């Protein structure tokens, strides 16, 4: 079967032409020699096989292949700082939370000096959005890759943060309406008491927490959501007064951590929560033992979902669904926010070491063309998906199974996942830009246990499990500013110290035998960081964003 797939693809490559990519010059370029660029992304990832099928097709059509490397064995800051000290950079880079260090080091080229020659890049964002990316010198140095919607919204997966729970837990309880923190943990307690082990005899873990490095958001930022606010990340914004609020010190924050403390004492929370690594956490989730957790979908699902499908755990109901948890039933949840979310703090950049800036930008432009975008996310027609008489893309069961197979993915699929990409509806007006957001294909591809769960709640998607909310305002989200703060400012120094204190004290608060004393010690250390300096910086940025947005209305 695999040889047949390769033969089909080779024939497609021979029939394909580079001129079909948007943004090309009238004269078709010579791609007889493939340029290989390097790229580093400051997140964990999986390297593709050297002879990856779709990567080869894209290389034939664009004249470019990119060797991608990913974060491994270092923190983001360590990896980026090493590049800067050695003054040795890849052609492409996304420095994540340390992108600003690359800018300050003079390692990046100003993209805005070039992008008028590349229409797919130029039209990827509005003038207002591009202006929000300008640094102190007036130039733009990176392109945010994600959450950019073309034509219209088509979103089935809640790609963001939530309280997640396994479908089998909900089924066992008769698919109840779980709305509050107390109801959530009560269900985990009851289910784990009645079902303490997996089918193979291993003990279930009712709830775990990931706290490693920057991912400790899985522990610390739930209070903003529990109070019914969207993900501004580092603060709450009161929409009526347009003032920032510190979610770390609210009554809800204290109530939330007290609840975690109680559940830890009962043995409901994983005793390894505060020492486990990210890899250990993903491995644990992949076994199906963990009943629930707080996390961002993108941080766990793309590894865990595939692992469960390969082992049959999906049909045992071990997949996760999000719940609209708030501190009380009279609070409306805002876990899911519709529309574009512009993260100005990082994105794809081209470094000063790039040997051919124009060709690198042309490659990015080509990746955004409809033909290459379809190759990246849908694959090869007739191999990875089919087209119905109505023009709608769909997959067979075999094709769906292929794209969850780890061997098949590294040898055949090439998303170029950290390069710019579109969400929403393709230029054809009927298909989603990605299979995961194609409504019929999405639902048809669900396991029977997830279909049963969704049907029980009268929904068809993860987003419908939560409900969707419009963006709260032109400032949203403010974490895109706090991510750029450095210790050079009073607000940035306070932000760093606040993070260090939370890392140190919050695990102690959860594990403490005397919660009130532990909370008091935490608050004392927290206020010593001068959070007011950080809040003032965030208020200033909030005011600035509102004023800037007014220019475009």
Coordinates of C-alpha atoms in Angstrom, one line a residue:
X1 CA 0.0 0.0 0.0
X2 CA 2.8 2.4 0.9
X3 CA 4.6 1.9 -2.4
X4 CA 1.4 2.6 -4.2
X5 CA 1.0 5.9 -2.3
X6 CA 4.6 6.9 -3.1
X7 CA 4.0 6.1 -6.8
X8 CA 0.8 8.2 -6.9
X9 CA 2.6 11.1 -5.3
X10 CA 5.6 11.0 -7.6
X11 CA 3.2 11.2 -10.6
X12 CA 1.5 14.2 -9.0
X13 CA 4.8 15.9 -8.5
X14 CA 5.6 15.4 -12.2
X15 CA 2.3 16.9 -13.2
X16 CA 2.5 19.8 -10.7
X17 CA 4.1 23.2 -11.5
X18 CA 5.6 25.9 -9.4
X19 CA 3.6 28.5 -11.2
X20 CA 0.5 27.4 -9.5
X21 CA 1.7 29.0 -6.3
X22 CA 0.5 32.5 -5.7
X23 CA 3.1 35.2 -5.4
X24 CA 5.4 33.8 -8.1
X25 CA 7.0 36.0 -10.7
X26 CA 5.8 35.6 -14.3
X27 CA 8.9 33.7 -15.2
X28 CA 8.8 30.2 -13.7
X29 CA 11.8 29.8 -11.3
X30 CA 14.4 27.0 -11.7
X31 CA 13.9 24.4 -9.0
X32 CA 16.3 21.9 -10.4
X33 CA 18.4 22.6 -7.4
X34 CA 16.7 22.6 -4.0
X35 CA 17.8 25.2 -1.5
X36 CA 17.8 23.8 2.1
X37 CA 17.2 26.3 4.8
X38 CA 17.5 25.6 8.6
X39 CA 14.9 26.5 11.2
X40 CA 14.7 26.3 15.0
X41 CA 11.5 26.5 17.0
X42 CA 11.6 27.0 20.7
X43 CA 9.1 24.4 21.5
X44 CA 9.3 20.6 21.6
X45 CA 8.6 18.9 18.2
X46 CA 9.2 15.9 16.1
X47 CA 11.7 15.9 13.3
X48 CA 10.6 14.5 9.9
X49 CA 12.3 11.7 8.0
X50 CA 14.8 13.0 5.4
X51 CA 12.7 11.5 2.6
X52 CA 9.4 12.8 3.8
X53 CA 7.0 12.5 0.9
X54 CA 5.0 15.7 1.1
X55 CA 8.1 17.7 2.1
X56 CA 9.7 16.5 -1.1
X57 CA 6.6 17.5 -3.1
X58 CA 6.7 21.0 -1.6
X59 CA 10.4 21.2 -2.3
X60 CA 9.8 20.3 -6.0
X61 CA 7.1 23.0 -6.3
X62 CA 8.9 25.8 -4.4
X63 CA 12.6 25.0 -4.7
X64 CA 13.0 25.0 -0.9
X65 CA 13.3 22.4 1.8
X66 CA 13.6 23.3 5.5
X67 CA 15.4 21.3 8.0
X68 CA 13.4 21.9 11.2
X69 CA 14.9 21.5 14.7
X70 CA 13.1 21.8 18.0
X71 CA 13.7 22.6 21.7
X72 CA 15.1 19.6 23.5
X73 CA 16.9 19.4 26.9
X74 CA 17.0 23.1 27.4
X75 CA 14.7 25.9 28.5
X76 CA 13.6 28.5 25.9
X77 CA 15.9 31.1 27.3
X78 CA 18.9 28.8 27.5
X79 CA 18.5 27.8 23.8
X80 CA 18.1 31.3 22.5
X81 CA 20.8 32.7 24.8
X82 CA 23.3 30.1 23.5
X83 CA 22.5 31.2 19.9
X84 CA 23.1 34.8 20.8
X85 CA 26.4 34.1 22.6
X86 CA 27.7 32.1 19.7
X87 CA 26.3 34.5 17.1
X88 CA 25.3 31.4 15.1
X89 CA 21.7 31.4 13.9
X90 CA 19.5 29.3 11.7
X91 CA 17.8 30.8 8.7
X92 CA 14.4 30.8 10.3
X93 CA 13.6 31.0 14.0
X94 CA 10.8 31.4 16.4
X95 CA 12.3 32.2 19.8
X96 CA 9.0 31.9 21.7
X97 CA 9.1 33.8 24.9
X98 CA 12.7 34.8 24.2
X99 CA 12.0 36.4 20.8
X100 CA 12.7 39.8 22.1
X101 CA 16.2 38.8 23.1
X102 CA 16.9 38.0 19.4
X103 CA 15.6 41.4 18.4
X104 CA 17.8 43.1 21.0
X105 CA 20.8 41.2 19.8
X106 CA 20.3 42.4 16.3
X107 CA 19.9 38.8 15.0
X108 CA 16.7 39.4 13.0
X109 CA 16.1 41.0 9.6
X110 CA 13.2 43.6 9.3
X111 CA 10.6 41.7 7.3
X112 CA 8.6 44.9 6.5
X113 CA 11.4 46.1 4.2
X114 CA 10.7 43.1 1.9
X115 CA 7.1 41.9 2.3
X116 CA 5.5 44.2 -0.2
X117 CA 7.0 41.9 -2.9
X118 CA 5.2 38.9 -1.4
X119 CA 1.4 39.3 -1.6
X120 CA 0.5 36.2 0.5
X121 CA 2.6 37.5 3.3
X122 CA 1.5 41.1 3.0
X123 CA -2.2 40.1 3.0
X124 CA -1.8 37.6 5.9
X125 CA -2.7 40.4 8.3
X126 CA -4.4 43.8 8.2
X127 CA -2.5 47.1 8.4
X128 CA -3.6 47.5 12.0
X129 CA -2.3 44.0 12.9
X130 CA 1.0 44.6 11.2
X131 CA 1.4 48.0 13.0
X132 CA 0.9 46.2 16.3
X133 CA 4.0 44.1 15.5
X134 CA 6.3 47.1 15.0
X135 CA 9.2 47.3 17.5
X136 CA 10.8 50.4 19.0
X137 CA 12.7 51.1 15.7
X138 CA 9.5 51.0 13.7
X139 CA 10.2 47.7 11.9
X140 CA 8.5 44.3 12.0
X141 CA 10.7 41.3 12.7
X142 CA 8.4 38.3 13.0
X143 CA 5.1 36.9 11.7
X144 CA 2.7 35.4 14.2
X145 CA 1.8 32.0 12.6
X146 CA -1.4 31.0 14.3
X147 CA -5.1 32.0 14.9
X148 CA -5.4 33.9 11.6
X149 CA -8.8 33.4 10.1
X150 CA -9.5 33.5 6.4
X151 CA -12.9 34.2 4.9
X152 CA -15.0 32.9 7.8
X153 CA -14.6 31.0 11.1
X154 CA -14.8 27.2 11.1
X155 CA -13.6 26.0 14.4
X156 CA -14.3 22.6 15.9
X157 CA -11.4 22.1 18.3
X158 CA -11.0 24.2 21.4
X159 CA -7.3 24.7 20.9
X160 CA -7.0 26.6 24.2
X161 CA -7.1 26.1 27.9
X162 CA -9.8 24.3 29.8
X163 CA -10.6 21.8 32.6
X164 CA -10.5 18.6 30.7
X165 CA -12.1 15.3 31.7
X166 CA -12.2 11.8 30.1
X167 CA -15.4 10.9 28.2
X168 CA -15.7 7.6 30.1
X169 CA -16.0 9.5 33.4
X170 CA -18.9 11.5 32.0
X171 CA -20.5 8.4 30.6
X172 CA -20.2 6.6 34.0
X173 CA -22.1 9.4 35.6
X174 CA -24.8 9.6 33.0
X175 CA -23.5 12.6 31.2
X176 CA -24.3 15.2 33.9
X177 CA -24.0 18.9 33.6
X178 CA -20.7 19.8 35.3
X179 CA -20.4 23.6 35.7
X180 CA -18.4 24.3 38.9
X181 CA -15.1 23.5 40.5
X182 CA -16.8 21.6 43.3
X183 CA -18.9 19.5 40.8
X184 CA -15.8 18.7 38.8
X185 CA -13.7 17.3 41.6
X186 CA -16.7 15.6 43.2
X187 CA -17.1 13.6 40.0
X188 CA -13.4 12.7 39.8
X189 CA -13.6 11.5 43.4
X190 CA -16.7 9.4 42.9
X191 CA -15.4 7.9 39.6
X192 CA -11.9 7.0 40.9
X193 CA -13.4 5.4 44.0
X194 CA -15.7 3.2 41.9
X195 CA -13.0 2.6 39.2
X196 CA -9.6 2.7 40.8
X197 CA -7.7 0.8 38.1
X198 CA -7.4 0.5 34.3
X199 CA -8.3 -2.7 32.5
X200 CA -4.7 -3.7 32.8
X201 CA -4.7 -3.2 36.5
X202 CA -2.7 0.1 36.7
X203 CA -4.1 2.7 39.1
X204 CA -5.9 5.7 37.7
X205 CA -4.7 9.2 38.5
X206 CA -7.8 11.4 39.1
X207 CA -6.1 14.7 38.5
X208 CA -2.6 15.8 37.6
X209 CA -0.9 19.2 37.2
X210 CA 2.0 20.1 34.8
X211 CA 4.3 22.7 36.4
X212 CA 7.5 22.4 34.5
X213 CA 9.1 25.7 33.4
X214 CA 6.7 28.1 31.5
X215 CA 4.0 25.5 31.4
X216 CA 3.1 26.1 35.0
X217 CA 0.1 28.0 33.7
X218 CA -1.6 24.6 34.2
X219 CA -1.5 25.4 37.9
X220 CA -1.6 29.1 38.3
X221 CA -3.9 30.9 35.9
X222 CA -7.2 29.1 36.3
X223 CA -8.6 31.8 38.6
X224 CA -9.1 34.3 35.8
X225 CA -11.3 31.7 33.9
X226 CA -13.1 30.6 37.0
X227 CA -14.2 34.2 37.5
X228 CA -15.6 34.2 33.9
X229 CA -12.9 36.2 32.2
X230 CA -11.1 35.3 28.9
X231 CA -7.5 34.4 28.5
X232 CA -5.6 37.7 28.9
X233 CA -3.0 35.4 30.5
X234 CA -1.3 37.7 33.0
X235 CA -4.1 39.9 34.3
X236 CA -7.9 40.2 34.3
X237 CA -9.4 43.2 32.4
X238 CA -12.6 44.6 33.8
X239 CA -14.6 45.4 30.6
X240 CA -16.7 48.0 32.2
X241 CA -14.0 50.1 33.8
X242 CA -11.1 49.0 31.5
X243 CA -8.8 48.5 34.4
X244 CA -6.5 45.6 35.1
X245 CA -7.0 43.3 38.0
X246 CA -4.5 40.9 39.6
X247 CA -6.1 37.4 39.4
X248 CA -3.5 36.0 41.8
X249 CA -5.0 37.7 44.8
X250 CA -8.8 37.5 44.3
X251 CA -11.1 35.6 46.6
X252 CA -11.6 33.1 43.8
X253 CA -7.8 32.5 43.6
X254 CA -7.7 31.6 47.3
X255 CA -10.8 29.4 47.0
X256 CA -9.3 27.6 44.0
X257 CA -6.0 26.8 45.7
X258 CA -7.7 25.8 48.8
X259 CA -9.7 23.3 46.7
X260 CA -6.5 21.9 45.2
X261 CA -5.1 21.6 48.7
X262 CA -8.1 19.6 49.9
X263 CA -8.0 17.3 46.9
X264 CA -4.2 16.8 47.3
X265 CA -4.8 15.8 50.9
X266 CA -7.5 13.3 49.7
X267 CA -5.0 11.7 47.3
X268 CA -7.0 12.9 44.2
X269 CA -4.2 15.0 42.9
X270 CA -1.1 13.2 41.5
X271 CA 1.7 13.3 44.1
X272 CA 4.2 13.6 41.2
X273 CA 2.5 16.8 39.9
X274 CA 5.2 19.2 41.0
X275 CA 8.2 17.1 40.0
X276 CA 7.2 15.5 36.7
X277 CA 8.7 16.7 33.4
X278 CA 6.7 17.6 30.3
X279 CA 7.6 14.3 28.7
X280 CA 6.6 12.3 31.8
X281 CA 3.3 14.2 31.8
X282 CA 2.6 13.4 28.2
X283 CA 3.5 9.8 28.7
X284 CA 1.2 9.6 31.7
X285 CA -1.8 11.1 29.8
X286 CA -1.1 8.8 26.8
X287 CA -1.7 5.7 29.0
X288 CA -5.3 6.8 29.7
X289 CA -4.6 6.8 33.5
X290 CA -5.2 10.5 34.0
X291 CA -8.9 11.3 34.4
X292 CA -8.6 15.1 34.3
X293 CA -6.3 18.2 34.3
X294 CA -6.1 21.8 33.2
X295 CA -4.1 22.4 30.1
X296 CA -4.1 24.0 26.6
X297 CA -5.3 21.5 23.9
X298 CA -2.3 22.3 21.7
X299 CA 0.1 21.4 24.6
X300 CA -1.1 17.8 25.0
X301 CA -3.5 16.6 22.4
X302 CA -1.5 16.3 19.2
X303 CA 0.7 13.7 21.0
X304 CA -1.8 12.1 23.4
X305 CA -4.7 11.8 20.9
X306 CA -2.6 9.9 18.4
X307 CA -1.2 7.6 21.1
X308 CA -4.7 6.7 22.3
X309 CA -5.9 6.0 18.8
X310 CA -3.0 3.6 18.2
X311 CA -3.6 1.7 21.4
X312 CA -7.4 1.6 21.3
X313 CA -7.8 3.8 24.4
X314 CA -10.0 6.2 22.3
X315 CA -12.7 3.5 22.1
X316 CA -12.4 2.9 25.8
X317 CA -13.5 6.6 26.4
X318 CA -10.1 7.9 27.5
X319 CA -10.1 10.9 25.3
X320 CA -10.6 14.3 26.9
X321 CA -13.4 16.8 26.5
X322 CA -13.5 20.4 27.9
X323 CA -16.0 21.5 30.5
X324 CA -17.3 25.0 31.1
X325 CA -16.0 25.2 34.7
X326 CA -16.4 28.4 36.7
X327 CA -16.4 29.2 40.4
X328 CA -20.2 29.2 40.7
X329 CA -23.1 28.5 38.4
X330 CA -24.1 32.2 38.1
X331 CA -20.8 33.0 36.3
X332 CA -20.7 32.8 32.5
X333 CA -17.6 31.0 31.3
X334 CA -15.3 32.5 28.7
X335 CA -12.9 29.7 28.1
X336 CA -13.3 29.9 24.3
X337 CA -12.9 33.2 22.5
X338 CA -13.8 33.3 18.8
X339 CA -11.9 35.3 16.2
X340 CA -8.3 36.1 15.6
X341 CA -5.9 36.3 18.5
X342 CA -2.8 38.2 17.6
X343 CA 0.2 37.3 19.6
X344 CA 2.6 40.1 19.0
X345 CA 5.3 38.7 21.3
X346 CA 6.7 36.1 19.0
X347 CA 6.5 34.5 15.6
X348 CA 8.4 33.3 12.6
X349 CA 11.5 35.4 11.9
X350 CA 14.4 35.3 9.4
X351 CA 17.8 35.8 10.9
X352 CA 20.8 37.8 9.6
X353 CA 22.6 34.5 8.9
X354 CA 20.1 33.6 6.2
X355 CA 21.9 33.1 2.9
X356 CA 19.0 34.1 0.7
X357 CA 16.4 36.4 2.4
X358 CA 14.3 36.8 -0.8
X359 CA 14.1 33.1 -1.4
X360 CA 13.3 32.5 2.2
X361 CA 10.4 35.0 2.1
X362 CA 9.2 33.5 -1.2
X363 CA 9.0 30.1 0.5
X364 CA 6.9 31.6 3.3
X365 CA 4.7 33.2 0.6
X366 CA 4.3 29.9 -1.2
X367 CA 3.3 28.1 2.0
X368 CA 0.4 30.4 2.2
X369 CA -0.8 29.7 -1.3
X370 CA -4.0 27.5 -1.5
X371 CA -2.2 24.7 -3.3
X372 CA 0.7 24.4 -0.9
X373 CA -1.5 25.1 2.1
X374 CA -3.7 22.1 1.1
X375 CA -0.6 19.9 0.8
X376 CA 0.5 20.9 4.2
X377 CA -2.7 20.2 6.1
X378 CA -4.9 18.0 3.8
X379 CA -2.1 16.2 2.0
X380 CA -2.3 14.6 -1.4
X381 CA -5.7 14.3 -3.1
X382 CA -6.6 10.7 -3.6
X383 CA -4.1 9.6 -1.0
X384 CA -4.8 11.6 2.1
X385 CA -8.2 12.9 1.3
X386 CA -10.9 12.7 -1.4
X387 CA -13.2 15.3 -3.0
X388 CA -16.9 14.6 -3.2
X389 CA -19.1 15.6 -6.2
X390 CA -20.1 18.7 -4.2
X391 CA -16.4 19.7 -3.9
X392 CA -16.2 19.0 -0.2
X393 CA -13.1 17.3 1.1
X394 CA -13.4 14.2 3.2
X395 CA -11.3 11.3 4.4
X396 CA -12.0 7.5 4.6
X397 CA -11.4 5.6 7.8
X398 CA -8.1 4.3 6.4
X399 CA -6.9 7.8 5.6
X400 CA -7.9 9.0 9.1
X401 CA -6.0 6.1 10.6
X402 CA -2.9 6.9 8.5
X403 CA -2.6 10.5 9.8
X404 CA -2.6 9.3 13.4
X405 CA 0.1 6.7 12.8
X406 CA 3.5 8.1 14.1
X407 CA 5.6 6.3 11.4
X408 CA 3.3 7.4 8.6
X409 CA 3.4 11.0 9.9
X410 CA 7.1 11.5 10.0
X411 CA 7.6 9.8 6.6
X412 CA 4.7 11.3 4.7
X413 CA 3.0 14.3 6.4
X414 CA 4.7 17.8 6.4
X415 CA 2.6 20.5 8.0
X416 CA 5.5 23.0 8.4
X417 CA 3.6 23.5 11.5
X418 CA 5.5 26.6 12.9
X419 CA 5.3 28.5 9.6
X420 CA 2.3 30.9 9.0
X421 CA -1.0 29.1 8.4
X422 CA -4.6 29.9 7.9
X423 CA -7.6 28.9 9.9
X424 CA -11.2 29.4 8.6
X425 CA -12.5 28.7 5.1
X426 CA -10.3 28.1 2.1
X427 CA -10.5 30.3 -1.0
X428 CA -12.9 27.8 -2.6
X429 CA -15.5 29.0 -0.1
X430 CA -16.7 25.5 1.0
X431 CA -13.8 23.7 2.7
X432 CA -12.0 24.4 5.9
X433 CA -8.3 25.2 5.6
X434 CA -7.6 22.2 7.9
X435 CA -9.3 18.8 8.3
X436 CA -9.7 19.4 12.1
X437 CA -12.0 22.3 11.3
X438 CA -14.1 20.6 8.6
X439 CA -17.4 20.1 10.4
X440 CA -18.6 16.9 8.8
X441 CA -15.1 15.4 8.5
X442 CA -14.4 16.3 12.1
X443 CA -17.5 14.6 13.5
X444 CA -17.2 11.6 11.2
X445 CA -13.6 11.1 12.4
X446 CA -14.4 11.0 16.1
X447 CA -14.3 7.8 18.1
X448 CA -17.6 6.2 18.9
X449 CA -17.1 7.1 22.6
X450 CA -16.7 10.8 21.7
X451 CA -19.6 10.8 19.4
X452 CA -21.8 9.3 22.1
X453 CA -20.5 11.9 24.6
X454 CA -21.2 14.8 22.2
X455 CA -24.6 13.4 21.2
X456 CA -25.5 13.2 24.9
X457 CA -24.8 16.9 25.3
X458 CA -26.4 17.9 22.0
X459 CA -23.2 19.1 20.4
X460 CA -21.0 18.2 17.5
X461 CA -17.6 19.9 18.5
X462 CA -15.4 20.7 21.4
X463 CA -16.1 24.4 21.0
X464 CA -19.9 23.7 21.5
X465 CA -19.1 21.9 24.7
X466 CA -17.9 25.3 26.1
X467 CA -19.8 27.8 24.0
X468 CA -18.1 30.6 22.1
X469 CA -17.5 34.2 23.0
X470 CA -16.5 37.2 20.9
X471 CA -13.2 38.9 21.5
X472 CA -13.7 41.2 24.5
X473 CA -11.9 44.2 23.1
X474 CA -9.1 45.6 21.0
X475 CA -6.6 45.1 23.8
X476 CA -7.1 41.3 23.9
X477 CA -5.0 39.4 24.8
X478 CA -2.7 41.2 27.1
X479 CA -0.3 38.3 27.6
X480 CA 1.2 39.2 24.2
X481 CA 2.6 42.3 26.0
X482 CA 3.6 40.7 29.3
X483 CA 5.6 38.1 27.3
X484 CA 7.8 40.8 26.0
X485 CA 8.7 42.3 29.4
X486 CA 12.3 42.1 30.6
X487 CA 14.0 42.9 33.9
X488 CA 15.2 46.3 32.5
X489 CA 11.9 47.9 33.6
X490 CA 10.3 48.0 37.1
X491 CA 7.2 46.2 35.7
X492 CA 9.3 43.6 34.0
X493 CA 11.4 42.9 37.1
X494 CA 8.2 42.6 39.2
X495 CA 6.8 40.2 36.6
X496 CA 9.9 38.0 36.7
X497 CA 9.9 38.0 40.5
X498 CA 6.2 37.2 40.7
X499 CA 6.7 34.2 38.5
X500 CA 9.6 32.9 40.6
X501 CA 7.5 33.3 43.8
X502 CA 4.6 31.4 42.2
X503 CA 6.8 28.6 41.0
X504 CA 8.2 28.3 44.5
X505 CA 5.2 28.8 46.7
X506 CA 2.2 27.4 44.9
X507 CA 3.2 23.8 45.1
X508 CA 3.8 24.3 48.8
X509 CA 0.3 25.9 49.1
X510 CA -1.3 22.8 47.4
X511 CA 0.7 20.3 49.5
X512 CA 0.5 22.2 52.9
X513 CA -1.0 20.5 56.0
X514 CA -2.1 24.0 57.1
X515 CA -3.5 25.8 54.0
X516 CA -4.2 29.2 55.7
X517 CA -0.6 29.5 57.0
X518 CA 0.9 28.5 53.6
X519 CA -1.4 31.0 51.8
X520 CA -0.4 33.8 54.2
X521 CA 3.3 33.0 53.6
X522 CA 2.8 33.0 49.9
X523 CA 0.9 36.3 49.9
X524 CA 3.6 37.9 52.0
X525 CA 6.3 36.8 49.5
X526 CA 4.2 37.7 46.6
X527 CA 3.5 41.3 47.7
X528 CA 7.2 41.8 48.3
X529 CA 7.7 41.5 44.6
X530 CA 5.9 44.8 44.1
X531 CA 3.2 43.5 41.8
X532 CA 1.8 47.0 41.6
X533 CA 4.7 47.9 39.3
X534 CA 3.7 45.1 36.9
X535 CA 0.0 46.1 37.1
X536 CA 0.9 49.7 36.3
X537 CA 2.8 48.6 33.2
X538 CA -0.1 46.4 32.1
X539 CA -2.6 49.3 32.6
X540 CA -0.4 51.6 30.5
X541 CA -0.3 49.0 27.8
X542 CA -4.1 48.5 28.0
X543 CA -4.7 52.2 27.6
X544 CA -2.2 52.4 24.7
X545 CA -3.9 49.6 22.8
X546 CA -7.3 51.1 23.2
X547 CA -6.0 54.5 21.9
X548 CA -4.2 52.9 19.0
X549 CA -7.3 50.8 18.0
X550 CA -9.4 54.0 18.0
X551 CA -7.4 55.2 15.0
X552 CA -8.7 52.3 12.9
X553 CA -12.4 52.7 13.8

